Coordinates of C-alpha atoms in Angstrom, one line a residue:
M316 CA -0.2 0.1 0.1
T317 CA 1.3 3.4 -1.0
I318 CA 0.2 6.0 1.1
N319 CA 1.1 10.1 0.5
I320 CA 2.1 11.4 3.8
Q321 CA 4.2 14.3 2.8
H322 CA 2.9 17.8 2.7
G323 CA -0.9 18.2 3.3
S324 CA -3.3 16.1 4.4
P325 CA -3.0 12.0 3.8
S326 CA -4.3 10.6 0.7
F327 CA -6.3 7.8 2.5
P328 CA -6.5 4.5 1.0
S329 CA -9.6 3.0 0.1
A330 CA -11.9 1.7 2.5
T331 CA -14.1 -1.2 2.4
S332 CA -18.1 -1.0 3.3
T333 CA -20.7 -3.1 4.3
L334 CA -23.1 -1.4 1.3
A335 CA -22.4 -2.1 -2.1
P336 CA -21.7 0.6 -4.4
S337 CA -24.5 2.2 -6.4
S338 CA -25.1 1.4 -9.8
R339 CA -24.4 4.0 -12.6
E340 CA -28.0 3.4 -13.4
D341 CA -29.1 4.1 -10.0
M342 CA -26.6 7.1 -9.7
D343 CA -28.1 8.5 -13.0
G344 CA -31.4 8.2 -11.6
A345 CA -30.8 9.9 -8.7
I346 CA -29.5 12.7 -10.5
D347 CA -32.6 13.2 -12.8
V348 CA -34.6 13.2 -10.0
L349 CA -32.8 16.1 -8.3
V350 CA -32.5 17.8 -11.7
E351 CA -36.6 17.4 -12.0
Q352 CA -37.0 19.2 -8.6
K353 CA -34.2 21.9 -8.4
E354 CA -36.4 24.5 -9.5
N355 CA -38.9 23.5 -6.9
W356 CA -36.5 23.8 -4.0
I357 CA -35.7 27.6 -5.1
Q358 CA -39.5 28.2 -5.0
T359 CA -40.2 26.5 -1.7
S360 CA -41.4 29.0 0.9
V361 CA -39.6 29.8 4.1
T362 CA -42.6 28.7 5.6
E363 CA -42.4 25.2 4.1
R364 CA -38.6 25.1 5.1
I365 CA -39.5 25.7 8.4
R366 CA -42.0 22.8 8.1
I367 CA -39.1 20.7 6.9
V368 CA -36.7 21.6 9.5
D369 CA -39.2 20.9 12.1
S370 CA -39.6 17.5 10.7
L371 CA -35.7 16.9 10.8
I372 CA -35.4 17.6 14.0
A373 CA -38.4 15.2 15.4
D374 CA -37.1 12.3 13.2
F375 CA -33.4 12.7 13.9
S376 CA -34.1 12.8 17.8
A377 CA -36.0 9.8 17.7
L378 CA -33.3 7.8 15.9
A379 CA -30.4 9.5 17.8
P380 CA -29.8 6.5 20.0
R381 CA -29.4 4.4 17.2
W382 CA -27.3 6.7 15.3
V383 CA -24.7 6.7 18.5
A384 CA -24.8 2.9 18.6
A385 CA -23.9 2.3 15.4
S386 CA -21.0 4.6 15.4
L387 CA -19.8 3.1 19.0
Q388 CA -20.2 -0.6 17.4
A389 CA -17.8 0.9 14.4
K390 CA -15.3 2.6 16.2
G391 CA -14.7 -0.3 18.5
L392 CA -16.5 1.4 21.4
D393 CA -18.7 0.1 24.1
E394 CA -21.8 2.0 25.4
D395 CA -20.2 2.9 28.8
S396 CA -16.2 3.7 26.9
P397 CA -14.8 6.9 28.5
Y398 CA -15.0 7.9 24.9
A399 CA -18.6 7.3 23.9
G400 CA -19.4 11.0 24.6
D401 CA -17.6 12.0 21.4
E402 CA -20.5 10.0 19.5
W403 CA -23.2 12.0 21.5
S404 CA -21.4 15.5 21.2
A405 CA -20.0 16.0 17.9
G406 CA -21.9 12.8 16.2
T407 CA -25.3 13.5 17.6
W408 CA -26.1 16.5 19.5
A409 CA -24.2 19.1 17.0
L410 CA -26.5 18.1 14.3
L411 CA -29.8 18.9 16.6
H412 CA -28.0 22.2 17.8
S413 CA -27.4 23.5 14.3
L414 CA -31.0 22.5 13.4
R415 CA -32.2 24.4 15.9
Q416 CA -30.3 27.6 14.9
L417 CA -31.1 27.0 11.0
R418 CA -35.0 26.9 11.8
Q419 CA -34.3 30.4 14.1
A420 CA -32.2 31.9 11.0
L421 CA -35.4 30.8 8.7
V422 CA -37.7 32.8 11.4
N423 CA -36.0 35.7 11.0
I424 CA -35.7 35.6 7.2
Q425 CA -39.3 35.1 6.8
K426 CA -39.7 38.3 9.0
D427 CA -37.2 40.5 8.1
G428 CA -35.4 39.0 5.0
H429 CA -32.0 37.9 7.0
P430 CA -31.0 36.1 10.2
H431 CA -30.9 38.2 13.1
I432 CA -26.9 38.8 14.7
P433 CA -27.6 37.7 18.5
G434 CA -24.9 40.0 19.7
P435 CA -22.9 43.5 18.9
V436 CA -21.5 44.4 15.7
R437 CA -18.4 46.6 16.1
M438 CA -15.8 48.0 14.1
R439 CA -12.2 47.6 14.8
P440 CA -9.7 50.2 14.4
D441 CA -8.9 49.3 11.0
G442 CA -12.4 49.4 9.9
Q443 CA -12.8 45.7 9.9
V444 CA -16.3 44.6 11.0
K445 CA -16.8 41.7 13.7
A446 CA -20.4 40.4 15.0
Q447 CA -20.7 38.6 17.9
V448 CA -22.9 35.4 17.2
F449 CA -22.4 33.3 20.3
P450 CA -24.1 33.0 22.7
F451 CA -27.0 32.6 20.0
R452 CA -29.6 32.2 22.3
S453 CA -30.5 32.9 26.3
Y454 CA -29.9 29.1 26.9
D455 CA -26.4 29.2 25.8
R456 CA -25.7 31.8 28.2
V457 CA -26.0 29.0 31.0
L458 CA -25.1 26.2 29.0
F459 CA -21.7 27.5 27.8
S460 CA -21.1 29.9 30.7
G461 CA -18.4 32.4 29.9
L462 CA -18.0 31.3 26.2
K463 CA -18.4 34.0 23.4
A464 CA -17.8 33.9 19.7
E465 CA -17.4 36.6 16.8
V466 CA -17.3 36.3 13.0
W467 CA -14.8 38.8 11.6
M468 CA -15.9 39.9 8.1
Q469 CA -13.7 40.3 5.3
P470 CA -12.6 43.8 4.4
G471 CA -15.0 46.0 2.6
V472 CA -18.1 44.7 4.6
T473 CA -19.6 47.6 6.8
A474 CA -21.8 47.7 9.5
E475 CA -24.2 49.2 7.1
T476 CA -23.9 46.7 4.5
L477 CA -23.6 43.7 7.1
S478 CA -27.1 42.4 6.8
S479 CA -27.3 42.4 2.9
T480 CA -24.5 40.1 3.0
Q481 CA -26.7 37.4 4.7
A482 CA -29.0 34.9 3.3
V483 CA -28.1 36.0 -0.2
N484 CA -29.7 33.3 -1.6
Y485 CA -33.0 34.3 -0.1
Q486 CA -32.9 37.7 -1.9
S487 CA -34.7 38.5 -5.2
P488 CA -34.3 37.6 -7.7
A489 CA -33.7 33.8 -6.7
P490 CA -30.8 31.8 -8.3
A491 CA -31.2 29.3 -10.8
G492 CA -31.5 25.7 -9.4
K493 CA -28.4 23.7 -9.0
V494 CA -27.6 20.1 -8.3
A495 CA -24.7 20.2 -5.8
L496 CA -22.7 16.6 -5.1
V497 CA -21.5 16.4 -1.6
L498 CA -18.7 13.9 -0.9
G499 CA -18.8 12.9 2.7
A500 CA -16.3 12.6 5.6
G501 CA -15.6 9.5 7.2
N502 CA -14.7 10.4 10.7
V503 CA -17.3 12.4 12.7
A504 CA -21.1 11.4 11.9
S505 CA -22.3 14.9 12.0
I506 CA -20.1 16.3 9.1
G507 CA -21.9 14.8 6.2
P508 CA -25.3 15.7 7.2
L509 CA -24.4 19.1 8.1
D510 CA -22.8 19.5 4.8
V511 CA -26.1 18.6 3.1
L512 CA -27.9 21.1 5.4
Y513 CA -25.4 23.6 4.3
K514 CA -25.9 23.0 0.3
L515 CA -29.6 23.1 0.8
F516 CA -30.9 25.8 3.3
T517 CA -27.8 28.4 2.7
D518 CA -26.5 27.5 -1.0
N519 CA -30.4 26.9 -2.1
Q520 CA -29.0 23.7 -4.1
V521 CA -30.6 20.2 -4.1
V522 CA -28.0 17.4 -3.2
L523 CA -26.8 14.1 -4.0
F524 CA -24.8 12.6 -1.0
K525 CA -22.2 10.3 -1.8
A526 CA -21.5 8.4 1.8
N527 CA -18.0 8.1 2.6
P528 CA -17.3 3.8 2.9
V529 CA -15.6 4.5 6.3
N530 CA -19.1 5.4 7.8
A531 CA -21.6 4.6 4.8
Y532 CA -23.1 2.3 7.8
L533 CA -24.9 5.5 9.0
S534 CA -26.5 5.8 5.6
P535 CA -29.9 3.7 6.2
L536 CA -30.1 5.8 9.3
M537 CA -29.6 9.1 7.4
K538 CA -32.3 8.3 4.8
E539 CA -34.8 7.5 7.7
A540 CA -34.1 10.7 9.4
F541 CA -33.7 13.1 6.1
R542 CA -36.8 11.5 4.5
T543 CA -38.6 14.8 4.7
L544 CA -36.0 16.2 1.8
I545 CA -35.8 12.7 0.4
K546 CA -39.7 12.2 -0.2
P547 CA -40.2 15.5 -2.4
G548 CA -36.5 14.8 -4.8
Y549 CA -34.4 17.6 -3.1
L550 CA -32.1 14.8 -1.6
R551 CA -30.7 11.5 -2.7
V552 CA -28.0 9.2 -1.4
V553 CA -25.7 7.2 -3.0
Y554 CA -22.9 4.6 -2.3
G555 CA -19.3 3.8 -3.4
G556 CA -15.7 4.7 -3.2
A557 CA -13.4 6.3 -5.6
E558 CA -14.7 4.8 -9.0
E559 CA -18.4 6.2 -7.9
G560 CA -17.0 9.6 -6.7
T561 CA -15.1 10.3 -10.0
Y562 CA -18.1 9.2 -12.1
L563 CA -20.5 12.0 -10.0
C564 CA -17.9 14.5 -10.0
Q565 CA -17.4 14.5 -14.0
H566 CA -21.4 14.3 -14.3
P567 CA -22.7 16.8 -16.7
N568 CA -25.7 17.2 -14.5
I569 CA -23.8 18.0 -11.3
D570 CA -23.4 21.5 -11.0
E571 CA -21.2 22.1 -7.7
I572 CA -19.2 19.7 -5.7
H573 CA -18.5 20.0 -2.0
I574 CA -16.0 17.8 0.0
T575 CA -14.9 17.3 3.5
G576 CA -11.8 15.3 3.9
S577 CA -8.1 15.6 2.1
D578 CA -6.4 18.3 -0.1
K579 CA -5.1 15.2 -2.2
T580 CA -8.6 14.4 -3.0
F581 CA -9.5 17.6 -3.6
D582 CA -7.0 17.7 -6.2
A583 CA -7.7 14.2 -7.6
I584 CA -11.4 15.9 -8.1
V585 CA -10.0 18.9 -9.8
F586 CA -7.0 17.8 -12.1
G587 CA -7.6 14.2 -11.9
P588 CA -5.1 11.6 -10.1
G589 CA -1.6 10.2 -10.3
T590 CA 1.0 11.8 -12.6
E591 CA -1.2 13.3 -15.2
G592 CA -3.3 15.0 -12.5
A593 CA 0.0 16.5 -10.9
A594 CA 1.0 17.6 -14.5
R595 CA -2.5 19.2 -15.0
K596 CA -2.0 21.1 -11.9
A597 CA 1.5 22.3 -12.5
A598 CA -0.2 23.7 -16.2
R599 CA -3.0 25.2 -14.2
Q600 CA -5.3 23.0 -16.2
P601 CA -8.1 21.9 -14.3
L602 CA -9.9 18.6 -15.7
I603 CA -13.1 20.0 -14.6
S604 CA -14.5 23.7 -14.8
K605 CA -17.4 23.3 -12.6
R606 CA -17.3 24.9 -8.9
V607 CA -15.8 22.8 -6.3
T608 CA -15.4 23.6 -2.7
G609 CA -13.8 21.9 0.1
E610 CA -13.2 22.0 4.0
L611 CA -9.8 20.3 4.3
G612 CA -7.1 19.3 6.9
N613 CA -5.0 21.2 9.2
V614 CA -1.6 21.1 11.0
S615 CA -3.4 22.6 13.7
P616 CA -1.5 24.5 16.6
V617 CA -1.7 25.6 20.0
I618 CA 0.2 28.6 21.0
V619 CA 1.2 28.8 24.7
V620 CA 1.7 32.2 26.0
P621 CA 4.1 31.9 28.9
G622 CA 2.6 33.4 32.5
P623 CA 2.8 32.6 36.0
W624 CA 0.6 29.4 36.1
S625 CA -0.3 27.7 38.9
Q626 CA -0.1 23.9 39.8
Q627 CA -3.6 24.0 39.0
D628 CA -3.3 25.9 35.7
I629 CA -1.0 23.5 34.4
A630 CA -3.0 20.6 35.2
Y631 CA -6.3 22.0 33.6
Q632 CA -4.6 23.2 30.4
A633 CA -2.5 19.6 29.9
V634 CA -6.1 17.8 30.2
H635 CA -7.3 20.6 27.8
I636 CA -4.3 20.1 25.2
A637 CA -4.3 16.5 25.6
S638 CA -8.2 16.4 25.1
M639 CA -7.8 18.4 21.7
L640 CA -5.5 15.4 20.6
V641 CA -7.6 12.5 22.2
N642 CA -11.4 13.4 21.0
N643 CA -12.3 10.9 18.1
A644 CA -8.9 9.4 18.6
G645 CA -7.3 12.1 16.8
Y646 CA -9.2 11.6 13.5
N647 CA -9.9 15.0 13.4
C648 CA -8.8 17.9 11.0
N649 CA -9.1 20.0 13.8
A650 CA -6.9 17.9 16.3
T651 CA -3.6 19.4 18.0
R652 CA -0.9 18.7 16.0
V653 CA 1.7 21.2 16.9
I654 CA 2.3 22.6 20.6
I655 CA 4.0 25.9 20.2
Q656 CA 6.0 27.3 23.5
H657 CA 8.4 29.7 24.5
K658 CA 12.0 27.9 24.9
N659 CA 12.8 30.2 28.0
W660 CA 9.4 29.9 30.0
S661 CA 10.5 28.5 33.1
Q662 CA 7.2 26.1 33.2
R663 CA 7.5 24.9 29.6
Q664 CA 8.9 21.1 30.5
E665 CA 6.3 21.1 33.7
L666 CA 3.7 21.5 31.2
L667 CA 5.1 18.9 28.9
Q668 CA 5.3 16.7 31.8
Q669 CA 1.9 17.0 33.0
I670 CA 0.7 16.3 29.3
R671 CA 2.7 12.9 29.5
S672 CA 0.7 12.2 32.6
V673 CA -2.5 12.5 31.3
L674 CA -1.9 10.6 27.9
S675 CA -0.5 8.0 30.2
H676 CA -3.6 7.3 32.0
L677 CA -5.9 7.4 29.0
P678 CA -7.1 4.0 27.6
T679 CA -5.9 3.7 23.8
R680 CA -8.3 3.6 21.0
K681 CA -9.1 1.6 17.9
A682 CA -7.3 2.8 14.9
Y683 CA -10.2 2.4 12.7
Y684 CA -9.5 5.3 10.0
P685 CA -7.9 3.6 6.7
G686 CA -4.2 3.9 6.6
A687 CA -3.6 5.1 10.3
R688 CA -0.9 2.6 10.9
D689 CA 1.0 3.5 8.1
R690 CA 0.9 7.3 8.7
Y691 CA 1.7 6.7 12.3
Q692 CA 4.9 4.6 11.4
A693 CA 6.3 7.2 9.1
F694 CA 6.2 9.9 11.8
L695 CA 7.9 7.4 14.3
D696 CA 10.7 6.5 11.4
A697 CA 11.2 10.4 11.2
H698 CA 11.3 10.6 15.0
P699 CA 12.2 7.6 16.5
E700 CA 12.4 9.7 19.9
A701 CA 8.9 10.1 19.7
E702 CA 7.4 8.8 23.2
L703 CA 4.6 6.2 23.4
F704 CA 1.8 6.2 25.9
G705 CA -0.3 3.2 26.3
T706 CA 0.2 -0.2 24.7
G707 CA -0.3 -0.6 20.9
D708 CA -1.5 -3.7 19.4
P709 CA -2.7 -5.0 16.1
Q710 CA -6.0 -2.7 16.5
H711 CA -4.8 0.3 18.8
L712 CA -2.5 2.5 18.6
P713 CA -0.5 4.3 21.4
W714 CA -0.9 8.0 22.1
T715 CA 2.3 9.6 21.0
L716 CA 4.0 12.9 21.8
I717 CA 7.1 14.2 19.6
A718 CA 8.6 16.8 22.0
D719 CA 10.9 19.4 21.2
V720 CA 11.1 19.4 17.4
D721 CA 13.7 21.9 15.9
A722 CA 11.6 25.0 14.9
T723 CA 14.2 25.8 12.4
H724 CA 13.9 22.6 10.4
T725 CA 11.1 23.9 8.4
D726 CA 10.5 20.9 6.1
D727 CA 10.0 18.6 9.4
M728 CA 7.0 16.4 8.7
C729 CA 5.3 17.5 11.9
F730 CA 5.1 20.8 10.6
T731 CA 4.1 20.1 6.9
T732 CA 1.8 17.1 7.2
E733 CA -1.2 16.1 9.0
A734 CA -0.7 13.1 10.9
F735 CA -4.6 12.1 11.2
C736 CA -3.7 9.6 14.1
S737 CA -3.1 9.7 17.5
L738 CA -0.1 11.9 17.4
F739 CA 1.1 15.1 18.2
S740 CA 4.3 17.3 18.9
E741 CA 5.9 20.3 20.3
T742 CA 8.5 22.8 19.5
A743 CA 10.0 25.8 21.2
L744 CA 11.0 29.1 19.8
D745 CA 13.6 31.5 20.9
A746 CA 12.8 35.3 21.9
A747 CA 14.0 37.9 24.3
S748 CA 10.6 38.7 25.8
V749 CA 7.1 37.2 25.8
V750 CA 6.1 39.9 23.5
E751 CA 8.8 38.9 21.0
Y752 CA 7.7 35.1 21.4
I753 CA 3.9 35.9 20.6
E754 CA 5.2 37.8 17.4
R755 CA 7.3 35.0 16.3
A756 CA 4.7 32.2 17.1
V757 CA 2.1 34.1 14.9
Q758 CA 4.9 34.0 12.0
F759 CA 5.7 30.4 12.6
A760 CA 2.3 29.3 12.7
N761 CA 1.0 31.7 9.4
E762 CA 4.5 30.8 7.4
Q763 CA 5.6 27.2 8.5
L764 CA 2.7 25.2 9.6
W765 CA 0.6 23.9 6.5
G766 CA -3.2 24.7 6.5
T767 CA -5.0 27.6 7.6
L768 CA -8.2 25.9 9.0
N769 CA -8.1 26.4 13.0
I770 CA -5.6 27.3 16.0
T771 CA -5.6 27.6 19.6
L772 CA -4.3 30.7 22.0
L773 CA -3.5 30.1 25.5
A774 CA -3.0 33.2 27.8
H775 CA -3.2 33.6 31.3
P776 CA -5.5 36.5 32.8
R777 CA -2.4 37.6 34.7
S778 CA -0.3 37.9 31.6
L779 CA -3.1 39.8 29.9
K780 CA -2.9 42.5 32.7
D781 CA 0.2 43.4 31.2
P782 CA -0.7 46.2 28.3
A783 CA 2.4 45.0 26.1
V784 CA 1.5 41.4 26.3
A785 CA -2.3 42.1 25.7
A786 CA -1.4 44.4 23.0
A787 CA 0.6 41.6 21.6
V788 CA -2.2 39.0 21.8
G789 CA -4.8 41.5 20.2
R790 CA -2.2 41.5 17.2
A791 CA -1.9 38.0 17.1
I792 CA -5.6 37.5 16.9
A793 CA -5.7 40.0 14.0
R794 CA -2.6 38.6 12.3
L795 CA -3.3 34.9 12.3
R796 CA -4.4 33.6 9.1
Y797 CA -6.6 30.8 9.9
G798 CA -10.5 30.3 9.8
T799 CA -11.0 29.8 13.5
I800 CA -8.9 31.2 16.7
G801 CA -9.8 29.8 20.0
V802 CA -8.6 32.1 22.9
N803 CA -8.2 29.9 25.9
Y804 CA -11.1 27.2 24.3
W805 CA -9.9 24.6 22.0
A806 CA -10.9 26.1 18.5
G807 CA -12.0 22.7 17.0
T808 CA -15.2 23.4 19.0
S809 CA -16.2 26.2 16.4
F810 CA -17.1 22.8 14.3
V811 CA -20.2 22.1 16.7
L812 CA -21.2 26.0 17.5
G813 CA -23.2 26.2 14.5
S814 CA -23.5 30.1 14.5
T815 CA -19.7 30.3 13.9
T816 CA -18.1 29.8 10.4
W817 CA -16.1 26.6 9.8
G818 CA -13.5 26.2 7.2
A819 CA -10.3 27.6 6.0
F820 CA -9.2 31.4 6.1
P821 CA -10.0 33.0 2.6
G822 CA -8.2 33.1 -0.3
H823 CA -6.7 29.9 -1.5
E824 CA -6.9 29.0 -5.1
I825 CA -7.3 25.5 -6.4
Y826 CA -3.5 25.3 -7.1
D827 CA -2.5 25.7 -3.6
I828 CA -5.8 24.5 -1.7
Q829 CA -4.5 23.8 1.6
S830 CA -7.5 23.7 4.3
G831 CA -10.2 24.8 1.7
N832 CA -12.0 27.2 0.0
D833 CA -15.3 27.6 1.7
V834 CA -16.7 27.8 5.1
V835 CA -20.1 25.5 6.1
H836 CA -22.4 25.7 9.7
N837 CA -22.4 29.2 9.7
S838 CA -26.1 29.6 10.6
L839 CA -26.3 33.1 10.3
M840 CA -25.5 32.7 6.5
F841 CA -22.9 35.3 5.9
S842 CA -21.6 35.4 2.4
R843 CA -18.3 37.3 3.2
P844 CA -16.6 35.7 6.4
Q845 CA -13.0 35.9 7.1
K846 CA -12.5 34.0 10.4
S847 CA -14.2 33.1 13.5
V848 CA -12.8 34.0 17.2
L849 CA -14.1 32.0 20.3
Y850 CA -13.0 33.6 23.3
A851 CA -13.5 31.9 27.0
P852 CA -12.1 32.3 30.7
F853 CA -8.5 30.5 31.1
K854 CA -10.4 27.9 33.3
S855 CA -14.0 27.2 32.1
M856 CA -16.5 26.4 35.0
P857 CA -18.1 23.8 34.5
T858 CA -15.3 22.0 32.9
P859 CA -16.3 21.5 29.4
P860 CA -17.7 18.2 28.7
W861 CA -15.3 17.2 25.9
F862 CA -12.4 17.1 28.2
T863 CA -11.0 13.8 29.1
S864 CA -11.2 14.2 32.7
Q865 CA -15.2 14.8 31.9
A866 CA -15.4 11.1 30.1
R867 CA -17.4 9.6 32.9
I868 CA -20.2 12.2 32.8
A869 CA -19.9 13.4 28.8
P870 CA -22.4 10.6 27.8
K871 CA -25.1 11.3 30.2
L872 CA -24.7 15.0 29.7
F873 CA -25.0 14.8 25.9
K874 CA -27.8 12.7 25.9
Q875 CA -29.6 15.0 27.9
M876 CA -28.5 18.1 25.7
V877 CA -30.3 15.9 22.7
R878 CA -33.3 15.8 24.4
F879 CA -33.0 19.4 25.2
E880 CA -32.5 20.3 21.4
Q881 CA -35.7 18.1 20.6
S882 CA -37.8 20.6 22.6
P883 CA -35.8 23.4 24.4
S884 CA -37.0 24.3 27.6
W885 CA -35.8 26.2 30.8
R886 CA -37.2 23.2 32.8
K887 CA -34.7 21.1 31.4
I888 CA -31.8 23.4 32.5
P889 CA -31.4 22.3 36.0
A890 CA -30.9 18.9 35.3
I891 CA -28.1 19.7 32.8
I892 CA -26.1 22.0 35.0
K893 CA -26.3 19.3 37.8
T894 CA -24.9 16.7 35.7
A895 CA -22.2 19.1 34.3
L896 CA -21.3 19.7 37.8
F897 CA -21.6 16.4 39.6
G898 CA -22.1 13.9 37.0

């Protein structure tokens, strides 16, 4: 097996599926139905769309336990596994949470022509507009205490014109109907359905969804949950691997393509596979001319700002950083891959040691994603000094830390290549001061690390009392070229917030696609976003449920959250808070 692991995301090997590939006759038939219905979808009233979303919420809520059970079985987890919460949170709750936001956005469009922004809209000194989008509703202020999020707009958007950049496909005249092909991701169960919803309700396109072979086992459940869209012909689901994907991408009646996955797959779609595809890319001669969008990978960094951290601070942030890797066994495009530290910080080694302690106490997980063992071994071959935590076997991979990677080795695969497995690294930068370190860390992340999807920055409140450090952090947030920035909160959680955007920093052309060229989620339907920024206290209270330290309570908590999204009510909040605090 040959796996391209250098520079960018992996080129994943073919996966097997329990579902037979769709025949060309079946795929053609599905596309014919969508072509027939694409104009009807454009003309579907907002009132009817709200009704459809209500049906989706009810239908998916009813089968959520079966959805989770299927995911747990496929990933080799028991119902009482400490990792079962992953499937209830990002796999199930995230979808219902986004559906609730979509419903509210549609209600606002029906009333005023655009979704309502729940927080203030402000202008930065340089004229850039930013809108607070989270908390999205009053419940969120209790359920996500202290967490706030903004969407920063691209230059040229003003406070006065901001609403006109929202829900543009709902403005007159209506756009022509289109058929979109959505190529599903195989790692997180909610990605495919969320991508489908975005193409339908924000981009206003009917959808052919090709399930990823890795998690195609969910497709029968998805067809059941999305029957309100399938019955009138606005959605069709098909199966298959690369051969079927190639056929669909080149089909004359597919107008647009969206993929969540690898830049290698994106290139194969646009330019073709192998050496011929590489030659077309070099010659800037795409194989297809239709619009192709992607949410792709990242070598996701965490910038640690030096400060007067207590032992409790170090313990908390060690769990925080480890949790960013361990979630979903490391098969996330937003998983931390490089921890950036100040070489002269007196507590650098103490933090690393605590991270080692956290990893050493965590059970290993099944390496369920295709090619994981080969990717993992390639990193170990390049870094035999890597530290392994937990016992590996034919099915499991150890948690792995590669510490003190030389930051001057710009072509080190830890910096150029997304591991997409249970492994991350740490590097340290020289600097004469904390301010200089922050500036160098931003430059390193922007220029040396591959991708622009998401980055997390950790800064102690006492550090921010120094005006120079606070100003440097402010400049860092403005200068970082990433689609999501998390300040004291894992940037990857932007994926589940819904009202934030999820995707690369804008500006990648197809010849250097990196982390992609569009956003999804984005329930407020901004058409010109630049990036999302999350802000949280240095230590959140209660501890976020996705922390590994909260694994015991996470399944129970997110089951409650799923029931809450099915029918939100203040009467359900006390039980949720009780579970979050006491289990």
